[in-house]
Amino acid sequence: MIHQYITTSKLKKTIHFIIDWLVDIYVKLFLNISDVEIKNPQKIVFFSLGHLGDVLILSYIFPLIKEFYPNSTIDVVAPEWCLPILKNNPFLRKVIIHNTFHENRSPINFLRKILLQFNSLKKVIEELREQQYDVSIEGRISYPNGNRIAFKSKIKKRIGFGSGGFGSLLTNEIKFPKSNSFHLLEALLKELSVIGIKRQLSDIKSYYNCSVETSTDFSSLMRTISLPFLILHFETGNPNRNVNRDFLIKVVKKIVEETKFNLVLCGISNESNKFYSSLLSIVPNSNNRIINAVNKLSIDELFELSKYAKAALTLESLPAHLCAINCETISFYNNGAGSLFFPISNKKANVIHNHSNSKYCNQPNIINYFVKDIESIETYEIVEKLLIEISND
């Protein structure tokens, strides 16, 4: 069998290939896996064993399923750290928790992460078998995926990608779009086409349902913010995708000196607090223009804040997707996967990236800026131009 692999690491690709070669032989000799026709799926389960941004993007296709199959139920197998995104989703019946050691960023030791995964695996499989799902659909194109879990759970129709391994255990192994600049949702839409849902990327609308209540701290924060303001969120879960702090300070200095925008600095890390301290010491009058909201906002409150913002400046991260639902964004995609994870934006999303395969990407509401070096004069000039446009809007 021929499987696609998305990783650029030769070591990871070799490991995937060897494991899949052995699995392919086992399937061919001992199993009889064939496609099953299900005309009106009633119970559908998704696997998304990654991070917050993965499940947010995945959730955008839930309305399409409900449109085609209004009586169906949708469940998701996801790690517990994804609950803040899924807990208020109106299209979901339940979330089945499964933490994977590979994606676990908690401060516990590696062995503990492995034990937590394998201790929960049996319970997850038992629950999936009990539910007797008609269809499983994979929400990621990289390792880890739910292919092996779906097979062991005896789900009738298993739709997914072989790029994260164990593709031969699927009843329907989907191939990526041929374009080098496809979006993750275009791959997921190919999965939906297997169950009769024919839609394009332009048909998808981003959304997020948050809690009705906000904290008193959030209410107090909102009273201190003067309009118009910009959100700054310069954190990402992958250290390789960070942008040099000196470059970002230069951008913020430009905003303070040449625009009327106030700024709200968001994030959850100590590095963002250090960044705030640097701004106060380097940028004149920044203490009157920049509000430090680091570690003061939940995901829901960040989403609420973005409703009032003129724009948001972010790295490639959950806030890039979350803010793009409500306001214009300027996002730095440094050393990332490019268009695969560009925002699905209701507003204009300005994406500045150094991913060469994505330079000709033409996605709805995306203004595509390819640069060879994110931390360059070229990027700075692009941001300067965009800030003028936002100021005049």
mmCIF file of N, CA and C in Angstrom, residues 252-357:
data_model
loop_
_atom_site.group_PDB
_atom_site.id
_atom_site.type_symbol
_atom_site.label_atom_id
_atom_site.label_comp_id
_atom_site.label_asym_id
_atom_site.label_seq_id
_atom_site.Cartn_x
_atom_site.Cartn_y
_atom_site.Cartn_z
ATOM 1 N N VAL A 252 6.109 47.258 18.037
ATOM 2 C CA VAL A 252 5.261 47.906 19.045
ATOM 3 C C VAL A 252 5.647 49.375 19.207
ATOM 4 N N LYS A 253 6.923 49.659 19.170
ATOM 5 C CA LYS A 253 7.403 51.050 19.275
ATOM 6 C C LYS A 253 6.815 51.891 18.147
ATOM 7 N N LYS A 254 6.765 51.324 16.952
ATOM 8 C CA LYS A 254 6.190 52.020 15.810
ATOM 9 C C LYS A 254 4.713 52.333 16.042
ATOM 10 N N ILE A 255 3.976 51.370 16.610
ATOM 11 C CA ILE A 255 2.547 51.561 16.875
ATOM 12 C C ILE A 255 2.337 52.686 17.876
ATOM 13 N N VAL A 256 3.118 52.653 18.957
ATOM 14 C CA VAL A 256 2.956 53.654 20.021
ATOM 15 C C VAL A 256 3.303 55.051 19.517
ATOM 16 N N GLU A 257 4.358 55.160 18.726
ATOM 17 C CA GLU A 257 4.838 56.474 18.302
ATOM 18 C C GLU A 257 4.034 57.078 17.159
ATOM 19 N N GLU A 258 3.452 56.238 16.294
ATOM 20 C CA GLU A 258 2.875 56.779 15.070
ATOM 21 C C GLU A 258 1.393 56.483 14.867
ATOM 22 N N THR A 259 0.745 55.854 15.837
ATOM 23 C CA THR A 259 -0.709 55.644 15.745
ATOM 24 C C THR A 259 -1.360 56.057 17.052
ATOM 25 N N LYS A 260 -2.670 56.090 17.045
ATOM 26 C CA LYS A 260 -3.429 56.437 18.250
ATOM 27 C C LYS A 260 -3.923 55.193 18.991
ATOM 28 N N PHE A 261 -3.517 54.023 18.521
ATOM 29 C CA PHE A 261 -4.011 52.787 19.125
ATOM 30 C C PHE A 261 -3.442 52.576 20.522
ATOM 31 N N ASN A 262 -4.313 52.146 21.414
ATOM 32 C CA ASN A 262 -3.863 51.567 22.670
ATOM 33 C C ASN A 262 -3.622 50.083 22.430
ATOM 34 N N LEU A 263 -2.863 49.458 23.314
ATOM 35 C CA LEU A 263 -2.463 48.069 23.108
ATOM 36 C C LEU A 263 -2.787 47.243 24.342
ATOM 37 N N VAL A 264 -3.275 46.007 24.096
ATOM 38 C CA VAL A 264 -3.525 45.066 25.177
ATOM 39 C C VAL A 264 -2.637 43.856 24.930
ATOM 40 N N LEU A 265 -1.641 43.666 25.800
ATOM 41 C CA LEU A 265 -0.718 42.549 25.665
ATOM 42 C C LEU A 265 -1.305 41.329 26.363
ATOM 43 N N CYS A 266 -1.494 40.242 25.605
ATOM 44 C CA CYS A 266 -2.097 39.017 26.134
ATOM 45 C C CYS A 266 -1.092 37.877 26.096
ATOM 46 N N GLY A 267 -1.450 36.791 26.742
ATOM 47 C CA GLY A 267 -0.593 35.615 26.781
ATOM 48 C C GLY A 267 -0.697 34.934 28.130
ATOM 49 N N ILE A 268 0.079 33.871 28.301
ATOM 50 C CA ILE A 268 0.019 33.119 29.557
ATOM 51 C C ILE A 268 1.410 32.815 30.127
ATOM 52 N N SER A 269 2.461 33.213 29.427
ATOM 53 C CA SER A 269 3.803 32.807 29.843
ATOM 54 C C SER A 269 4.537 33.932 30.549
ATOM 55 N N ASN A 270 5.551 33.549 31.310
ATOM 56 C CA ASN A 270 6.400 34.523 31.968
ATOM 57 C C ASN A 270 7.185 35.333 30.955
ATOM 58 N N GLU A 271 7.440 34.749 29.783
ATOM 59 C CA GLU A 271 8.153 35.461 28.734
ATOM 60 C C GLU A 271 7.372 36.699 28.272
ATOM 61 N N SER A 272 6.041 36.592 28.259
ATOM 62 C CA SER A 272 5.231 37.749 27.863
ATOM 63 C C SER A 272 5.296 38.843 28.918
ATOM 64 N N ASN A 273 5.371 38.453 30.196
ATOM 65 C CA ASN A 273 5.551 39.458 31.249
ATOM 66 C C ASN A 273 6.909 40.149 31.118
ATOM 67 N N LYS A 274 7.943 39.388 30.771
ATOM 68 C CA LYS A 274 9.269 39.976 30.541
ATOM 69 C C LYS A 274 9.233 40.918 29.337
ATOM 70 N N PHE A 275 8.461 40.512 28.315
ATOM 71 C CA PHE A 275 8.317 41.346 27.130
ATOM 72 C C PHE A 275 7.657 42.674 27.497
ATOM 73 N N TYR A 276 6.664 42.623 28.364
ATOM 74 C CA TYR A 276 5.982 43.843 28.820
ATOM 75 C C TYR A 276 6.969 44.754 29.557
ATOM 76 N N SER A 277 7.775 44.168 30.415
ATOM 77 C CA SER A 277 8.776 44.962 31.154
ATOM 78 C C SER A 277 9.766 45.613 30.193
ATOM 79 N N SER A 278 10.146 44.878 29.144
ATOM 80 C CA SER A 278 11.064 45.426 28.142
ATOM 81 C C SER A 278 10.437 46.610 27.418
ATOM 82 N N LEU A 279 9.149 46.483 27.112
ATOM 83 C CA LEU A 279 8.456 47.575 26.429
ATOM 84 C C LEU A 279 8.450 48.838 27.282
ATOM 85 N N LEU A 280 8.189 48.672 28.568
ATOM 86 C CA LEU A 280 8.139 49.826 29.462
ATOM 87 C C LEU A 280 9.482 50.542 29.530
ATOM 88 N N SER A 281 10.556 49.775 29.452
ATOM 89 C CA SER A 281 11.889 50.375 29.581
ATOM 90 C C SER A 281 12.425 50.943 28.270
ATOM 91 N N ILE A 282 11.914 50.432 27.146
ATOM 92 C CA ILE A 282 12.472 50.830 25.839
ATOM 93 C C ILE A 282 11.568 51.809 25.092
ATOM 94 N N VAL A 283 10.255 51.604 25.171
ATOM 95 C CA VAL A 283 9.307 52.396 24.381
ATOM 96 C C VAL A 283 8.792 53.566 25.212
ATOM 97 N N PRO A 284 9.041 54.808 24.796
ATOM 98 C CA PRO A 284 8.564 55.980 25.544
ATOM 99 C C PRO A 284 7.038 56.013 25.657
ATOM 100 N N ASN A 285 6.534 56.389 26.819
ATOM 101 C CA ASN A 285 5.095 56.549 27.083
ATOM 102 C C ASN A 285 4.295 55.253 26.955
ATOM 103 N N SER A 286 4.984 54.123 26.935
ATOM 104 C CA SER A 286 4.265 52.866 26.752
ATOM 105 C C SER A 286 3.412 52.502 27.964
ATOM 106 N N ASN A 287 3.794 52.974 29.143
ATOM 107 C CA ASN A 287 2.999 52.637 30.332
ATOM 108 C C ASN A 287 1.604 53.233 30.275
ATOM 109 N N ASN A 288 1.411 54.292 29.487
ATOM 110 C CA ASN A 288 0.083 54.898 29.334
ATOM 111 C C ASN A 288 -0.713 54.296 28.180
ATOM 112 N N ARG A 289 -0.031 53.543 27.320
ATOM 113 C CA ARG A 289 -0.684 53.049 26.114
ATOM 114 C C ARG A 289 -0.831 51.532 26.086
ATOM 115 N N ILE A 290 -0.059 50.824 26.918
ATOM 116 C CA ILE A 290 -0.061 49.368 26.867
ATOM 117 C C ILE A 290 -0.597 48.805 28.173
ATOM 118 N N ILE A 291 -1.625 47.967 28.065
ATOM 119 C CA ILE A 291 -2.218 47.303 29.231
ATOM 120 C C ILE A 291 -1.711 45.869 29.280
ATOM 121 N N ASN A 292 -1.226 45.463 30.426
ATOM 122 C CA ASN A 292 -0.713 44.103 30.587
ATOM 123 C C ASN A 292 -1.848 43.180 31.025
ATOM 124 N N ALA A 293 -2.291 42.316 30.095
ATOM 125 C CA ALA A 293 -3.356 41.346 30.399
ATOM 126 C C ALA A 293 -2.813 39.923 30.417
ATOM 127 N N VAL A 294 -1.492 39.777 30.558
ATOM 128 C CA VAL A 294 -0.881 38.454 30.584
ATOM 129 C C VAL A 294 -1.361 37.687 31.813
ATOM 130 N N ASN A 295 -1.812 36.466 31.583
ATOM 131 C CA ASN A 295 -2.339 35.589 32.641
ATOM 132 C C ASN A 295 -3.608 36.122 33.299
ATOM 133 N N LYS A 296 -4.305 37.021 32.619
ATOM 134 C CA LYS A 296 -5.525 37.600 33.181
ATOM 135 C C LYS A 296 -6.773 37.231 32.390
ATOM 136 N N LEU A 297 -6.598 36.525 31.275
ATOM 137 C CA LEU A 297 -7.736 36.230 30.404
ATOM 138 C C LEU A 297 -7.847 34.734 30.145
ATOM 139 N N SER A 298 -9.066 34.221 30.207
ATOM 140 C CA SER A 298 -9.319 32.862 29.730
ATOM 141 C C SER A 298 -9.431 32.890 28.212
ATOM 142 N N ILE A 299 -9.524 31.724 27.592
ATOM 143 C CA ILE A 299 -9.717 31.666 26.139
ATOM 144 C C ILE A 299 -11.016 32.366 25.758
ATOM 145 N N ASP A 300 -12.065 32.125 26.529
ATOM 146 C CA ASP A 300 -13.351 32.767 26.243
ATOM 147 C C ASP A 300 -13.242 34.287 26.338
ATOM 148 N N GLU A 301 -12.494 34.772 27.326
ATOM 149 C CA GLU A 301 -12.368 36.217 27.512
ATOM 150 C C GLU A 301 -11.503 36.852 26.432
ATOM 151 N N LEU A 302 -10.480 36.124 25.966
ATOM 152 C CA LEU A 302 -9.706 36.622 24.830
ATOM 153 C C LEU A 302 -10.604 36.758 23.608
ATOM 154 N N PHE A 303 -11.476 35.785 23.391
ATOM 155 C CA PHE A 303 -12.412 35.838 22.275
ATOM 156 C C PHE A 303 -13.343 37.041 22.413
ATOM 157 N N GLU A 304 -13.855 37.280 23.618
ATOM 158 C CA GLU A 304 -14.722 38.435 23.858
ATOM 159 C C GLU A 304 -13.970 39.741 23.615
ATOM 160 N N LEU A 305 -12.722 39.793 24.069
ATOM 161 C CA LEU A 305 -11.909 40.992 23.884
ATOM 162 C C LEU A 305 -11.741 41.306 22.403
ATOM 163 N N SER A 306 -11.574 40.271 21.577
ATOM 164 C CA SER A 306 -11.340 40.474 20.149
ATOM 165 C C SER A 306 -12.550 41.086 19.441
ATOM 166 N N LYS A 307 -13.727 40.992 20.045
ATOM 167 C CA LYS A 307 -14.925 41.597 19.453
ATOM 168 C C LYS A 307 -14.833 43.121 19.432
ATOM 169 N N TYR A 308 -14.055 43.689 20.349
ATOM 170 C CA TYR A 308 -13.961 45.137 20.481
ATOM 171 C C TYR A 308 -12.661 45.693 19.896
ATOM 172 N N ALA A 309 -11.741 44.805 19.535
ATOM 173 C CA ALA A 309 -10.439 45.245 19.041
ATOM 174 C C ALA A 309 -10.523 45.713 17.595
ATOM 175 N N LYS A 310 -9.678 46.665 17.263
ATOM 176 C CA LYS A 310 -9.565 47.103 15.871
ATOM 177 C C LYS A 310 -8.842 46.048 15.053
ATOM 178 N N ALA A 311 -7.851 45.409 15.663
ATOM 179 C CA ALA A 311 -7.097 44.345 15.007
ATOM 180 C C ALA A 311 -6.288 43.602 16.059
ATOM 181 N N ALA A 312 -5.708 42.472 15.655
ATOM 182 C CA ALA A 312 -4.852 41.689 16.547
ATOM 183 C C ALA A 312 -3.560 41.348 15.828
ATOM 184 N N LEU A 313 -2.439 41.427 16.562
ATOM 185 C CA LEU A 313 -1.146 40.996 16.045
ATOM 186 C C LEU A 313 -0.747 39.738 16.796
ATOM 187 N N THR A 314 -0.495 38.653 16.075
ATOM 188 C CA THR A 314 -0.234 37.367 16.714
ATOM 189 C C THR A 314 0.892 36.622 16.009
ATOM 190 N N LEU A 315 1.354 35.555 16.650
ATOM 191 C CA LEU A 315 2.169 34.557 15.990
ATOM 192 C C LEU A 315 1.240 33.451 15.491
ATOM 193 N N GLU A 316 1.820 32.398 14.887
ATOM 194 C CA GLU A 316 1.011 31.242 14.485
ATOM 195 C C GLU A 316 0.616 30.480 15.746
ATOM 196 N N SER A 317 -0.637 30.546 16.111
ATOM 197 C CA SER A 317 -1.101 29.970 17.375
ATOM 198 C C SER A 317 -2.619 30.019 17.408
ATOM 199 N N LEU A 318 -3.188 29.480 18.489
ATOM 200 C CA LEU A 318 -4.643 29.541 18.656
ATOM 201 C C LEU A 318 -5.185 30.967 18.544
ATOM 202 N N PRO A 319 -4.576 31.985 19.185
ATOM 203 C CA PRO A 319 -5.121 33.346 19.070
ATOM 204 C C PRO A 319 -5.216 33.869 17.650
ATOM 205 N N ALA A 320 -4.330 33.407 16.749
ATOM 206 C CA ALA A 320 -4.425 33.822 15.348
ATOM 207 C C ALA A 320 -5.766 33.401 14.761
ATOM 208 N N HIS A 321 -6.200 32.194 15.092
ATOM 209 C CA HIS A 321 -7.485 31.672 14.592
ATOM 210 C C HIS A 321 -8.661 32.292 15.349
ATOM 211 N N LEU A 322 -8.508 32.408 16.660
ATOM 212 C CA LEU A 322 -9.607 32.880 17.497
ATOM 213 C C LEU A 322 -9.931 34.345 17.207
ATOM 214 N N CYS A 323 -8.899 35.183 17.137
ATOM 215 C CA CYS A 323 -9.121 36.608 16.885
ATOM 216 C C CYS A 323 -9.640 36.866 15.478
ATOM 217 N N ALA A 324 -9.217 36.023 14.514
ATOM 218 C CA ALA A 324 -9.636 36.219 13.117
ATOM 219 C C ALA A 324 -11.134 36.047 12.934
ATOM 220 N N ILE A 325 -11.804 35.438 13.895
ATOM 221 C CA ILE A 325 -13.265 35.302 13.816
ATOM 222 C C ILE A 325 -13.931 36.661 13.975
ATOM 223 N N ASN A 326 -13.323 37.549 14.787
ATOM 224 C CA ASN A 326 -13.979 38.808 15.155
ATOM 225 C C ASN A 326 -13.335 40.070 14.606
ATOM 226 N N CYS A 327 -12.030 40.050 14.338
ATOM 227 C CA CYS A 327 -11.373 41.287 13.934
ATOM 228 C C CYS A 327 -10.274 41.007 12.915
ATOM 229 N N GLU A 328 -9.797 42.058 12.280
ATOM 230 C CA GLU A 328 -8.678 41.921 11.354
ATOM 231 C C GLU A 328 -7.443 41.457 12.116
ATOM 232 N N THR A 329 -6.609 40.658 11.466
ATOM 233 C CA THR A 329 -5.416 40.149 12.123
ATOM 234 C C THR A 329 -4.174 40.370 11.257
ATOM 235 N N ILE A 330 -3.041 40.529 11.952
ATOM 236 C CA ILE A 330 -1.726 40.480 11.322
ATOM 237 C C ILE A 330 -0.981 39.366 12.040
ATOM 238 N N SER A 331 -0.671 38.292 11.333
ATOM 239 C CA SER A 331 -0.071 37.120 11.975
ATOM 240 C C SER A 331 1.273 36.785 11.339
ATOM 241 N N PHE A 332 2.265 36.521 12.207
ATOM 242 C CA PHE A 332 3.591 36.113 11.762
ATOM 243 C C PHE A 332 3.688 34.591 11.819
ATOM 244 N N TYR A 333 3.795 33.950 10.674
ATOM 245 C CA TYR A 333 3.927 32.488 10.592
ATOM 246 C C TYR A 333 5.386 32.163 10.287
ATOM 247 N N ASN A 334 6.174 31.979 11.335
ATOM 248 C CA ASN A 334 7.609 31.780 11.201
ATOM 249 C C ASN A 334 7.960 30.295 11.268
ATOM 250 N N ASN A 335 8.565 29.771 10.211
ATOM 251 C CA ASN A 335 9.010 28.368 10.168
ATOM 252 C C ASN A 335 7.864 27.376 10.386
ATOM 253 N N GLY A 336 6.666 27.758 9.973
ATOM 254 C CA GLY A 336 5.508 26.894 10.169
ATOM 255 C C GLY A 336 5.137 26.119 8.916
ATOM 256 N N ALA A 337 3.943 25.551 8.953
ATOM 257 C CA ALA A 337 3.461 24.739 7.827
ATOM 258 C C ALA A 337 2.711 25.566 6.802
ATOM 259 N N GLY A 338 2.773 26.884 6.928
ATOM 260 C CA GLY A 338 2.185 27.758 5.926
ATOM 261 C C GLY A 338 0.678 27.653 5.834
ATOM 262 N N SER A 339 0.188 27.579 4.587
ATOM 263 C CA SER A 339 -1.250 27.659 4.330
ATOM 264 C C SER A 339 -2.043 26.532 4.973
ATOM 265 N N LEU A 340 -1.366 25.461 5.362
ATOM 266 C CA LEU A 340 -2.045 24.347 6.018
ATOM 267 C C LEU A 340 -2.838 24.821 7.233
ATOM 268 N N PHE A 341 -2.300 25.822 7.943
ATOM 269 C CA PHE A 341 -2.941 26.312 9.160
ATOM 270 C C PHE A 341 -3.199 27.815 9.108
ATOM 271 N N PHE A 342 -3.381 28.370 7.919
ATOM 272 C CA PHE A 342 -3.793 29.773 7.833
ATOM 273 C C PHE A 342 -5.167 29.933 8.482
ATOM 274 N N PRO A 343 -5.459 31.108 9.043
ATOM 275 C CA PRO A 343 -6.765 31.304 9.692
ATOM 276 C C PRO A 343 -7.932 31.195 8.707
ATOM 277 N N ILE A 344 -9.048 30.695 9.195
ATOM 278 C CA ILE A 344 -10.319 30.806 8.471
ATOM 279 C C ILE A 344 -10.991 32.038 9.053
ATOM 280 N N SER A 345 -10.905 33.133 8.318
ATOM 281 C CA SER A 345 -11.212 34.432 8.899
ATOM 282 C C SER A 345 -12.521 34.999 8.370
ATOM 283 N N ASN A 346 -13.284 35.604 9.272
ATOM 284 C CA ASN A 346 -14.468 36.352 8.866
ATOM 285 C C ASN A 346 -14.091 37.773 8.458
ATOM 286 N N LYS A 347 -12.930 38.208 8.912
ATOM 287 C CA LYS A 347 -12.397 39.524 8.580
ATOM 288 C C LYS A 347 -11.155 39.334 7.713
ATOM 289 N N LYS A 348 -10.454 40.439 7.437
ATOM 290 C CA LYS A 348 -9.219 40.326 6.661
ATOM 291 C C LYS A 348 -8.107 39.771 7.543
ATOM 292 N N ALA A 349 -7.444 38.723 7.076
ATOM 293 C CA ALA A 349 -6.328 38.125 7.807
ATOM 294 C C ALA A 349 -5.058 38.323 6.999
ATOM 295 N N ASN A 350 -4.153 39.135 7.512
ATOM 296 C CA ASN A 350 -2.880 39.395 6.859
ATOM 297 C C ASN A 350 -1.854 38.413 7.410
ATOM 298 N N VAL A 351 -1.408 37.477 6.586
ATOM 299 C CA VAL A 351 -0.483 36.441 7.031
ATOM 300 C C VAL A 351 0.881 36.689 6.412
ATOM 301 N N ILE A 352 1.862 36.954 7.279
ATOM 302 C CA ILE A 352 3.240 37.169 6.841
ATOM 303 C C ILE A 352 4.016 35.904 7.188
ATOM 304 N N HIS A 353 4.543 35.211 6.167
ATOM 305 C CA HIS A 353 5.120 33.889 6.402
ATOM 306 C C HIS A 353 6.358 33.666 5.550
ATOM 307 N N ASN A 354 7.144 32.648 5.912
ATOM 308 C CA ASN A 354 8.343 32.303 5.129
ATOM 309 C C ASN A 354 8.272 30.870 4.614
ATOM 310 N N HIS A 355 7.052 30.420 4.323
ATOM 311 C CA HIS A 355 6.831 29.067 3.819
ATOM 312 C C HIS A 355 6.663 29.147 2.303
ATOM 313 N N SER A 356 7.697 28.748 1.552
ATOM 314 C CA SER A 356 7.719 28.983 0.108
ATOM 315 C C SER A 356 6.584 28.299 -0.640
ATOM 316 N N ASN A 357 6.136 27.133 -0.164
ATOM 317 C CA ASN A 357 5.054 26.431 -0.848
ATOM 318 C C ASN A 357 3.722 27.167 -0.759
#
